[in-house]
Coordinates of C-alpha atoms and ligand atoms in Angstrom, one line a residue:
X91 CA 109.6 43.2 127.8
X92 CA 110.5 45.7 130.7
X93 CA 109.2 49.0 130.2
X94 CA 112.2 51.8 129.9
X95 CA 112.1 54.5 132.9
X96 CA 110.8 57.8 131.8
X97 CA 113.5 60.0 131.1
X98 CA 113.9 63.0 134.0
X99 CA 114.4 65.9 132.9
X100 CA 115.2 69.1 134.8
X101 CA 113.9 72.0 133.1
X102 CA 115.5 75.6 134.6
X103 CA 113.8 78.6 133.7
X104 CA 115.1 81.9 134.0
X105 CA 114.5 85.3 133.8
X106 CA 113.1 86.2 130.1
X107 CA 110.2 87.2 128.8
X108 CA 110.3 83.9 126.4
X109 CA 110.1 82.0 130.1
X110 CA 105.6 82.1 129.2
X111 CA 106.9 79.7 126.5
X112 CA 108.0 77.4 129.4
X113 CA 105.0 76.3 130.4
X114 CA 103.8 75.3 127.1
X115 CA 107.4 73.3 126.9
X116 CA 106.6 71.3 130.4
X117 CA 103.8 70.5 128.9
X118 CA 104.8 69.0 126.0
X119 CA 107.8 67.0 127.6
X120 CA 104.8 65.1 129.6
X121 CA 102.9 64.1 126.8
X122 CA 105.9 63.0 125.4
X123 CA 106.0 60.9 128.3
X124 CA 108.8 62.1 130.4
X125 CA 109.4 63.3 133.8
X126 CA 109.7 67.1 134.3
X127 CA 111.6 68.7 137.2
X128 CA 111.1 72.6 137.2
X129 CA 113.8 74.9 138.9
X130 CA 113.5 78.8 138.9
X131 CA 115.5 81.8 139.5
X132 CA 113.8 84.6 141.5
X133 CA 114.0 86.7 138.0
X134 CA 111.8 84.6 136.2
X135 CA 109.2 84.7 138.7
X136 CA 108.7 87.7 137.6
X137 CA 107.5 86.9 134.2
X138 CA 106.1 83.3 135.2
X139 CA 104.8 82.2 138.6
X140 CA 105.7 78.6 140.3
X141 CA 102.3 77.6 140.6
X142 CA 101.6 77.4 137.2
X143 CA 104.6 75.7 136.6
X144 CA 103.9 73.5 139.7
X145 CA 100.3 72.5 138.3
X146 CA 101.9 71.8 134.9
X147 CA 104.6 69.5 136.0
X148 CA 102.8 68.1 139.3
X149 CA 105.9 69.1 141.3
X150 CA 107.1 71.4 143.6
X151 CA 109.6 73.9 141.9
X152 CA 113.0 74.3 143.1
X153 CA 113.4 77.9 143.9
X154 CA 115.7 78.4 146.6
X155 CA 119.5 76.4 147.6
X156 CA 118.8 77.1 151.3
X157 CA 115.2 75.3 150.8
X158 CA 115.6 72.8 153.8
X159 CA 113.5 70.0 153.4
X160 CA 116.3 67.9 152.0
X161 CA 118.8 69.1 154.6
X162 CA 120.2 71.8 151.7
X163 CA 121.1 69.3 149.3
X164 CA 118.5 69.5 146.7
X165 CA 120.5 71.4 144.6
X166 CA 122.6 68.4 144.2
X167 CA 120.1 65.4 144.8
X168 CA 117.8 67.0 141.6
X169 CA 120.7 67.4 139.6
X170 CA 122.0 64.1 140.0
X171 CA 118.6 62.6 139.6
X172 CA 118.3 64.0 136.1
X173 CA 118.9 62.6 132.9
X174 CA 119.4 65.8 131.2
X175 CA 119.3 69.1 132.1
X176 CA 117.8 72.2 129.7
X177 CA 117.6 75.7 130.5
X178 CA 114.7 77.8 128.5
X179 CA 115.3 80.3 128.6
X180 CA 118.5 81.1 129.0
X181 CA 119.5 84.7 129.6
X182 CA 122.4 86.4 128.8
X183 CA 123.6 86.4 132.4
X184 CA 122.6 83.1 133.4
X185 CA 125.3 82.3 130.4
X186 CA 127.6 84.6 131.5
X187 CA 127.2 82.5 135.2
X188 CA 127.5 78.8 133.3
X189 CA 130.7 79.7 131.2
X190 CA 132.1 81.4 134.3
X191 CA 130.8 78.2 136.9
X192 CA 129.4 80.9 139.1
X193 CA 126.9 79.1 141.5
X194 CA 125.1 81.5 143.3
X195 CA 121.2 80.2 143.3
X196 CA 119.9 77.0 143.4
X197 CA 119.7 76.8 139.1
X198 CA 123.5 77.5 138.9
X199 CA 124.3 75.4 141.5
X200 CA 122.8 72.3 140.4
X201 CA 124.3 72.7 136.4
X202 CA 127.6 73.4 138.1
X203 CA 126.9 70.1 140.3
X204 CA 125.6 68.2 137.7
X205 CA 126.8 65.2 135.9
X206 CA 124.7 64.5 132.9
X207 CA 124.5 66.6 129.3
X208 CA 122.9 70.1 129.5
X209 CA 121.4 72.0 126.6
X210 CA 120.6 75.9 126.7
X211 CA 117.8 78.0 124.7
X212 CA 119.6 81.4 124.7
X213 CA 116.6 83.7 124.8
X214 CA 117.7 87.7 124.4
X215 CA 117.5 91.4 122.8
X216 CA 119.5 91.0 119.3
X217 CA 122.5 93.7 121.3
X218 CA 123.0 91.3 123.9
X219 CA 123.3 87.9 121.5
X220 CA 125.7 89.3 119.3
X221 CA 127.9 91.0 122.1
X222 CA 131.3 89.5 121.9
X223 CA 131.0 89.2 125.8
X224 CA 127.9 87.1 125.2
X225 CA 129.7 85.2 121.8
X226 CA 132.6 84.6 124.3
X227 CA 130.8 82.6 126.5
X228 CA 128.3 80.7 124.7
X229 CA 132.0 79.9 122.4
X230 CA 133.2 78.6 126.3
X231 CA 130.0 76.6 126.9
X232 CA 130.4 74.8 123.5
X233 CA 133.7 74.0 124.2
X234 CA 132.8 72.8 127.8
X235 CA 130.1 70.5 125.5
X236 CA 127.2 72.2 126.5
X237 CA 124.6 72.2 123.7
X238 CA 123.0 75.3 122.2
X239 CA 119.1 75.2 120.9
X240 CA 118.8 77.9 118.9
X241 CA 117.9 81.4 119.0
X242 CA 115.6 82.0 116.1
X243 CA 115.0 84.9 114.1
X244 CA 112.0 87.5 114.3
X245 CA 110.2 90.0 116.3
X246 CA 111.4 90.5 119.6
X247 CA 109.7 91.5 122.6
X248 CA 111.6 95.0 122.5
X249 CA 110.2 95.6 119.3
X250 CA 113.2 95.1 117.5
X251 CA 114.0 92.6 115.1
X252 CA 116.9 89.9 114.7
X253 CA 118.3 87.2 116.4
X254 CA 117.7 86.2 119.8
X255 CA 113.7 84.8 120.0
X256 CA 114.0 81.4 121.6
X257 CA 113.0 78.4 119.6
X258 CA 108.9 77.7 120.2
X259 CA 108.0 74.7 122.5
X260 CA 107.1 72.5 119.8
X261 CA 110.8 72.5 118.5
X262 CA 112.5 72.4 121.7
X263 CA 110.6 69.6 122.6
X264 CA 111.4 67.3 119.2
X265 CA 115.3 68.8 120.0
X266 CA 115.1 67.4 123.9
X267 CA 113.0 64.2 123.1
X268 CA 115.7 63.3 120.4
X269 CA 118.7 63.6 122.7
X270 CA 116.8 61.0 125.3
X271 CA 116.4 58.3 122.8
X272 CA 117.0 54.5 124.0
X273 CA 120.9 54.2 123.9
X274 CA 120.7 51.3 120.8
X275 CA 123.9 52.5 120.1
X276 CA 125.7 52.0 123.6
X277 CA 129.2 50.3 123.0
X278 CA 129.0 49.8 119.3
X279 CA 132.1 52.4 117.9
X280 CA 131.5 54.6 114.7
X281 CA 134.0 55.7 112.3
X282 CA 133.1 58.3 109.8
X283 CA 134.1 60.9 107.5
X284 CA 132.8 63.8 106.7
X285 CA 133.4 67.1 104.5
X286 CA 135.6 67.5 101.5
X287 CA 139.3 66.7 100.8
X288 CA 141.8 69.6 99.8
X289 CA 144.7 69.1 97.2
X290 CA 147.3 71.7 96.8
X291 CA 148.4 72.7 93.9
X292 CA 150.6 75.0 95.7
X293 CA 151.5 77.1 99.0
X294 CA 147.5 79.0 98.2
X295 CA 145.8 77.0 95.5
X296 CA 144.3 73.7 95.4
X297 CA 141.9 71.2 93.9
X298 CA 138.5 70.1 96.3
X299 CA 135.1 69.1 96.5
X300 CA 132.2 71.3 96.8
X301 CA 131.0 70.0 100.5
X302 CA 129.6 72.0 103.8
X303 CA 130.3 68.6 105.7
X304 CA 127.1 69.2 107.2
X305 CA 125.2 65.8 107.0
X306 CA 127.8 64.0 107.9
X307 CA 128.5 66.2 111.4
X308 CA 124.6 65.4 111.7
X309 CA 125.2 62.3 111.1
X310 CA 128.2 62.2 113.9
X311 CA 125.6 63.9 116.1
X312 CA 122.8 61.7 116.1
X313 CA 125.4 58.4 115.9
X314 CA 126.2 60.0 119.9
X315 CA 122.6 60.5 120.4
X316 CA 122.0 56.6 120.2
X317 CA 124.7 56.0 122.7
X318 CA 127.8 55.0 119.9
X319 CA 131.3 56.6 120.7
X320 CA 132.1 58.2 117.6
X321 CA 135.6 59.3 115.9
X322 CA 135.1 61.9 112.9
X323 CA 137.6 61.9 110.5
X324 CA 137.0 65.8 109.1
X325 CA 138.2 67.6 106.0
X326 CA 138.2 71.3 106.0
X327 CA 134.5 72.5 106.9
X328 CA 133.7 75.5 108.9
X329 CA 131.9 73.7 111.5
X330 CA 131.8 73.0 115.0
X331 CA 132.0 69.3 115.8
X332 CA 129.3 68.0 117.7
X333 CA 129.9 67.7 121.5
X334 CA 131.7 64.2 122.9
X335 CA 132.9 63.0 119.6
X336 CA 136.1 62.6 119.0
X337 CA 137.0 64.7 115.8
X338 CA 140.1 64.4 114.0
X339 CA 140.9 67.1 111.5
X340 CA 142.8 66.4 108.1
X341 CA 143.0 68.5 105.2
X342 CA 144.1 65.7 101.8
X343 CA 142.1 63.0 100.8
X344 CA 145.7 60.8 102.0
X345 CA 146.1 62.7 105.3
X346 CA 142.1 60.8 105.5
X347 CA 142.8 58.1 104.6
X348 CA 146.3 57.7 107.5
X349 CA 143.8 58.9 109.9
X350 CA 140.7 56.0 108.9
X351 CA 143.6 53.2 108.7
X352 CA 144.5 54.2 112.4
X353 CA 141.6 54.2 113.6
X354 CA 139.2 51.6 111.5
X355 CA 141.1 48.5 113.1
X356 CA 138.7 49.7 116.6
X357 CA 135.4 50.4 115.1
X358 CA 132.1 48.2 114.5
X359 CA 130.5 50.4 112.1
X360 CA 132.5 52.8 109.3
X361 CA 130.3 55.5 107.4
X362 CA 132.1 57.3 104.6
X363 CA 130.2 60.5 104.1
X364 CA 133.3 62.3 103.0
X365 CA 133.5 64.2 99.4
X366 CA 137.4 62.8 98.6
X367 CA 138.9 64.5 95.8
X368 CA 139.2 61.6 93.2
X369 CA 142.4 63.8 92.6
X370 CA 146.2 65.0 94.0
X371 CA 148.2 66.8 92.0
X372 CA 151.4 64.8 91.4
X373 CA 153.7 67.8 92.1
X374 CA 152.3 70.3 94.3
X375 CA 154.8 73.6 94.4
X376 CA 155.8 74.5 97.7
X377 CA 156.0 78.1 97.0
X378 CA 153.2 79.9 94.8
X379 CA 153.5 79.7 91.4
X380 CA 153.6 82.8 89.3
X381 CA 151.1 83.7 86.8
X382 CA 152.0 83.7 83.0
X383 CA 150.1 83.5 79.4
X384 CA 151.3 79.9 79.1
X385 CA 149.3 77.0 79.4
X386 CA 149.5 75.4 82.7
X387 CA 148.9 71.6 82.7
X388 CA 148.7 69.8 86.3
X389 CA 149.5 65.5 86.4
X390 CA 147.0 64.2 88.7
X391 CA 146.8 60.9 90.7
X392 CA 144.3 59.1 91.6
X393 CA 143.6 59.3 95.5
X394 CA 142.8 56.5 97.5
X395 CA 139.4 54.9 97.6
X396 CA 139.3 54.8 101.7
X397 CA 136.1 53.1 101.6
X398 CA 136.5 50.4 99.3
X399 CA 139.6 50.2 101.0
X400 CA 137.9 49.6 104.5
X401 CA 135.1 47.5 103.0
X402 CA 137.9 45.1 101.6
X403 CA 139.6 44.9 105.0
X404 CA 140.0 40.9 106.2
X405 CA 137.4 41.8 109.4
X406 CA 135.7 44.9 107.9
X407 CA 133.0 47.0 110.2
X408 CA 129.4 47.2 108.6
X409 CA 130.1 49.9 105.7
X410 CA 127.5 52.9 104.9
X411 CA 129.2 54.6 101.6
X412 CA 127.5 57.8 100.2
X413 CA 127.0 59.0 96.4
X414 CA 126.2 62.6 95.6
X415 CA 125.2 62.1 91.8
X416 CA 123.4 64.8 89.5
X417 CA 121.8 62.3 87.3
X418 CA 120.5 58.8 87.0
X419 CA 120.6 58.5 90.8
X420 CA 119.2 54.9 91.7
X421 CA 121.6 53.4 88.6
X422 CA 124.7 55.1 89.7
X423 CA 124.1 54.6 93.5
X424 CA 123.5 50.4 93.2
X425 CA 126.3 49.8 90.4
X426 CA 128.8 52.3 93.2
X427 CA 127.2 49.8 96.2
X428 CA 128.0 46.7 94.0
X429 CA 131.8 47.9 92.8
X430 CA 132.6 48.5 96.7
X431 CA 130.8 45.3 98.0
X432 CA 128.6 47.6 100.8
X433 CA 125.5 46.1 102.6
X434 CA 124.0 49.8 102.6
X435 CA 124.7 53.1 100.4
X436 CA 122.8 56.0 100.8
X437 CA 122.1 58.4 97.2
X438 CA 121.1 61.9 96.9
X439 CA 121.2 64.5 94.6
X440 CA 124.1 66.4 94.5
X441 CA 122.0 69.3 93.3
X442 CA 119.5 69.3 96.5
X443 CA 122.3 68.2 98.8
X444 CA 125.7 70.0 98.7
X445 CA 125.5 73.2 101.1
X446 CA 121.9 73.0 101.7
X447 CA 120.2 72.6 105.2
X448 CA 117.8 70.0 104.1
X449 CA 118.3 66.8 101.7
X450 CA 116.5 64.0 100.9
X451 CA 117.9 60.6 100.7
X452 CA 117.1 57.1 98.9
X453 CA 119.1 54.0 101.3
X454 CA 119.9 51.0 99.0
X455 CA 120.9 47.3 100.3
X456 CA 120.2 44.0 99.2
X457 CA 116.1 44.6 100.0
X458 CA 115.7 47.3 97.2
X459 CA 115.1 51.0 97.7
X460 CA 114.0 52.7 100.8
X461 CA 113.6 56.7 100.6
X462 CA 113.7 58.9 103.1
X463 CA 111.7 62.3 102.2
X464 CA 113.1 65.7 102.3
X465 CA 113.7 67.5 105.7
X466 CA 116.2 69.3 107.7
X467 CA 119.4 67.5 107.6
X468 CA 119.5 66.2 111.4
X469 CA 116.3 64.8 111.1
X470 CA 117.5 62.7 108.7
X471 CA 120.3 62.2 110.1
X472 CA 118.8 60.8 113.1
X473 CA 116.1 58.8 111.1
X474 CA 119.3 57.7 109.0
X475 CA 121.3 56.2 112.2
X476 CA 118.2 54.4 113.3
X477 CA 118.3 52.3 109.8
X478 CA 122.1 51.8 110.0
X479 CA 121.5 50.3 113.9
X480 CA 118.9 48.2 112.7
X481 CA 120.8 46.8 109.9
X482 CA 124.0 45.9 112.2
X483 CA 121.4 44.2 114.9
X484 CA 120.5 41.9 112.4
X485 CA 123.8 41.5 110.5
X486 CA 125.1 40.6 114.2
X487 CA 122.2 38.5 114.6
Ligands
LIG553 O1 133.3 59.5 95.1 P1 132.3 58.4 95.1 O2 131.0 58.7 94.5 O3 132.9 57.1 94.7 O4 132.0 58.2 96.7 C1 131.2 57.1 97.1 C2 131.6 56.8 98.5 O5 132.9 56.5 98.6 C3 131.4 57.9 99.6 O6 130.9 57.3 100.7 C4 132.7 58.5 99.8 O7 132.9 59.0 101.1 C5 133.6 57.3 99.6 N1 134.9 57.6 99.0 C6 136.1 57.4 99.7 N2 137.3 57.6 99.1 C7 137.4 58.1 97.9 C8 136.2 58.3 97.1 C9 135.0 58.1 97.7 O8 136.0 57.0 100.8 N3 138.6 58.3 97.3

């Protein structure tokens, strides 16, 4: 089989004191077997020096635009040689620079010229991360689909405490290495939902599900990592949607379910991760309705079952369904797989699950029971999408 490339990766460091973390970051990019590419501004030589960065990553750094030995075009040449670009640190004015697409050193110059994905570890005092100048542009930089790692919590070299430390080497390099997996995914089309369903009751009440949306935007996330082109079909979360997937935002379990039907008829794989209220109230008021000391009794209807609906569908994708029980897990989760005829349904506790960061997860399918122990819910996310892909291969096949 022909060996994959090694990924390239151009690592800029600016001018932070978090930039001695840098070296330990090169470092561990090579062992995990990819090819490093260091640029500097002049600030961060002040706190790091290009030689050791040089020794680490056995190349010459990139320190200068008007650097002539590739007749001033490095700037572009290295960018367009990379497969991702990440910047650690990432100052509060180098930020300012990238939301603005100032390109006034060779670092700036090459993100601005650059045409593949570019993540950031924003490394400052606590003042300057939560100025609204500084919120404001890392808000533009999301939206321009630049990816933020990080900052962390703690001690700061100012001696003051709160948020702004950049994430250690260790993490940044699991966070980089993920986002340069094999593309396994590349032209296969996902479908998911994710988050709860809201059901008026009237113009400020309503009836919905206790659900951050959280594993399944992971799930979107590390779907895109793999190379799919995903569509998430969102209920109300208070979430950013990860960057390049198409999100579609719907509040009632039917406004879901119109949005799925649209879009199921152009997607190989559908994964309902959404918490759809079983429930609409047959009559919501338009206006709110006013209290009294009677008894108020609702009608509700049953909502649509959009993924026993899709699983039924004539030339239906591969189907992942989800159950969130609090009891008798493994017995609810098969019988729920059986009733809507899926190859794969994934169980967790709704008690260790809804709202948290980290879950853990037991995948059922005709083979039996396969868990996936507790961690942070990207990680499983990611180890999640890896199953699903290898289960289509070989339903394909
Ligand atoms: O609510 P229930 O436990 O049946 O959910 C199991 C799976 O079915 C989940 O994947 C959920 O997203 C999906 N579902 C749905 N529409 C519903 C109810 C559940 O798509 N109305």
């Amino acid at each position: 089989m022909k060996q994959a490339r090694p990924k390239r990766i151009l690592l800029g460091i600016t001018g932070g004191i978090a930039a001695y973390k840098s070296a330990e970051l090169v470092r561990q990019l090579i062992r995990q077997g990819h090819e490093v590419q260091v640029a500097m501004t002049e600030a961060s030589c002040h706190f790091i020096t290009p030689t050791t960065l040089q020794a680490l990553s056995k190349r010459p750094v990139l320190l200068s635009q008007w650097d002539d030995s590739e007749h001033g075009m490095a700037h572009i040449q290295r960018g367009r040689e990379a497969d991702l670009i990440v910047i650690a640190p990432a100052t509060a004015d180098f930020i300012a620079k990238l939301a603005h697409g100032l390109a006034d050193d060779a670092l700036s110059t090459l993100c601005l010229a650059r045409n593949c994905p570019l993540l950031i570890a924003p490394a400052m005092n606590r003042e300057m991360w939560s100025h609204p100048a500084t919120q404001r542009n890392l808000a533009q930089l999301r939206n321009d689909g630049v990816q933020i790692l990080g900052p962390a919590e703690g001690d700061q070299a100012c001696g003051e405490t709160g948020m702004g430390r950049m994430l250690e080497a260790v993490e940044l390099a699991q966070e980089i290495h993920a986002r340069l997996q094999p593309d396994i995914l590349q032209g296969v089309r996902i479908l998911l939902t994710a988050g709860p369903t809201y059901e008026a009751i009237d113009a400020v009440r309503g009836i919905t599900n206790r659900s951050s949306g959280k594993m399944g935007y992971a799930i979107a996330q590390a779907a895109r990592e793999l190379g799919a082109g995903v569509t998430l079909v969102s209920g109300p979360v208070a979430l950013t949607p990860p960057s390049g997937v198409n999100t579609i935002n719907t509040t009632s379990a039917n406004e879901m379910f119109e949005a799925v039907k649209q879009k199921v008829g152009q997607c190989d794989i559908f994964i309902g991760v959404a918490a759809v209220a079983d429930y609409r109230v047959a009559q919501p008021s338009e206006h709110k309705l006013k209290k009294s000391d009677e008894t108020l009794t609702l009608e509700l209807l049953p909502n649509p079952d959009i993924l026993a609906h899709v699983a039924a569908l004539p030339n239906a994708p591969f189907c992942v369904g989800f159950a969130a029980e609090s009891q008798h897990l493994a017995e609810y989760a098969e019988k729920k797989r059986l009733q809507k005829n899926l190859p794969l349904l994934v169980g967790n506790l709704a008690q260790s699950a809804i709202g948290s960061d980290e879950n853990e997860l037991i995948l059922f399918d005709d083979a039996g029971q396969y868990p996936l122990p507790r961690a942070d819910k990207l990680t499983l996310a990611r180890e999640l999408m890896r199953q699903i892909a290898h289960r289509f291969r070989e339903r394909k096949t």
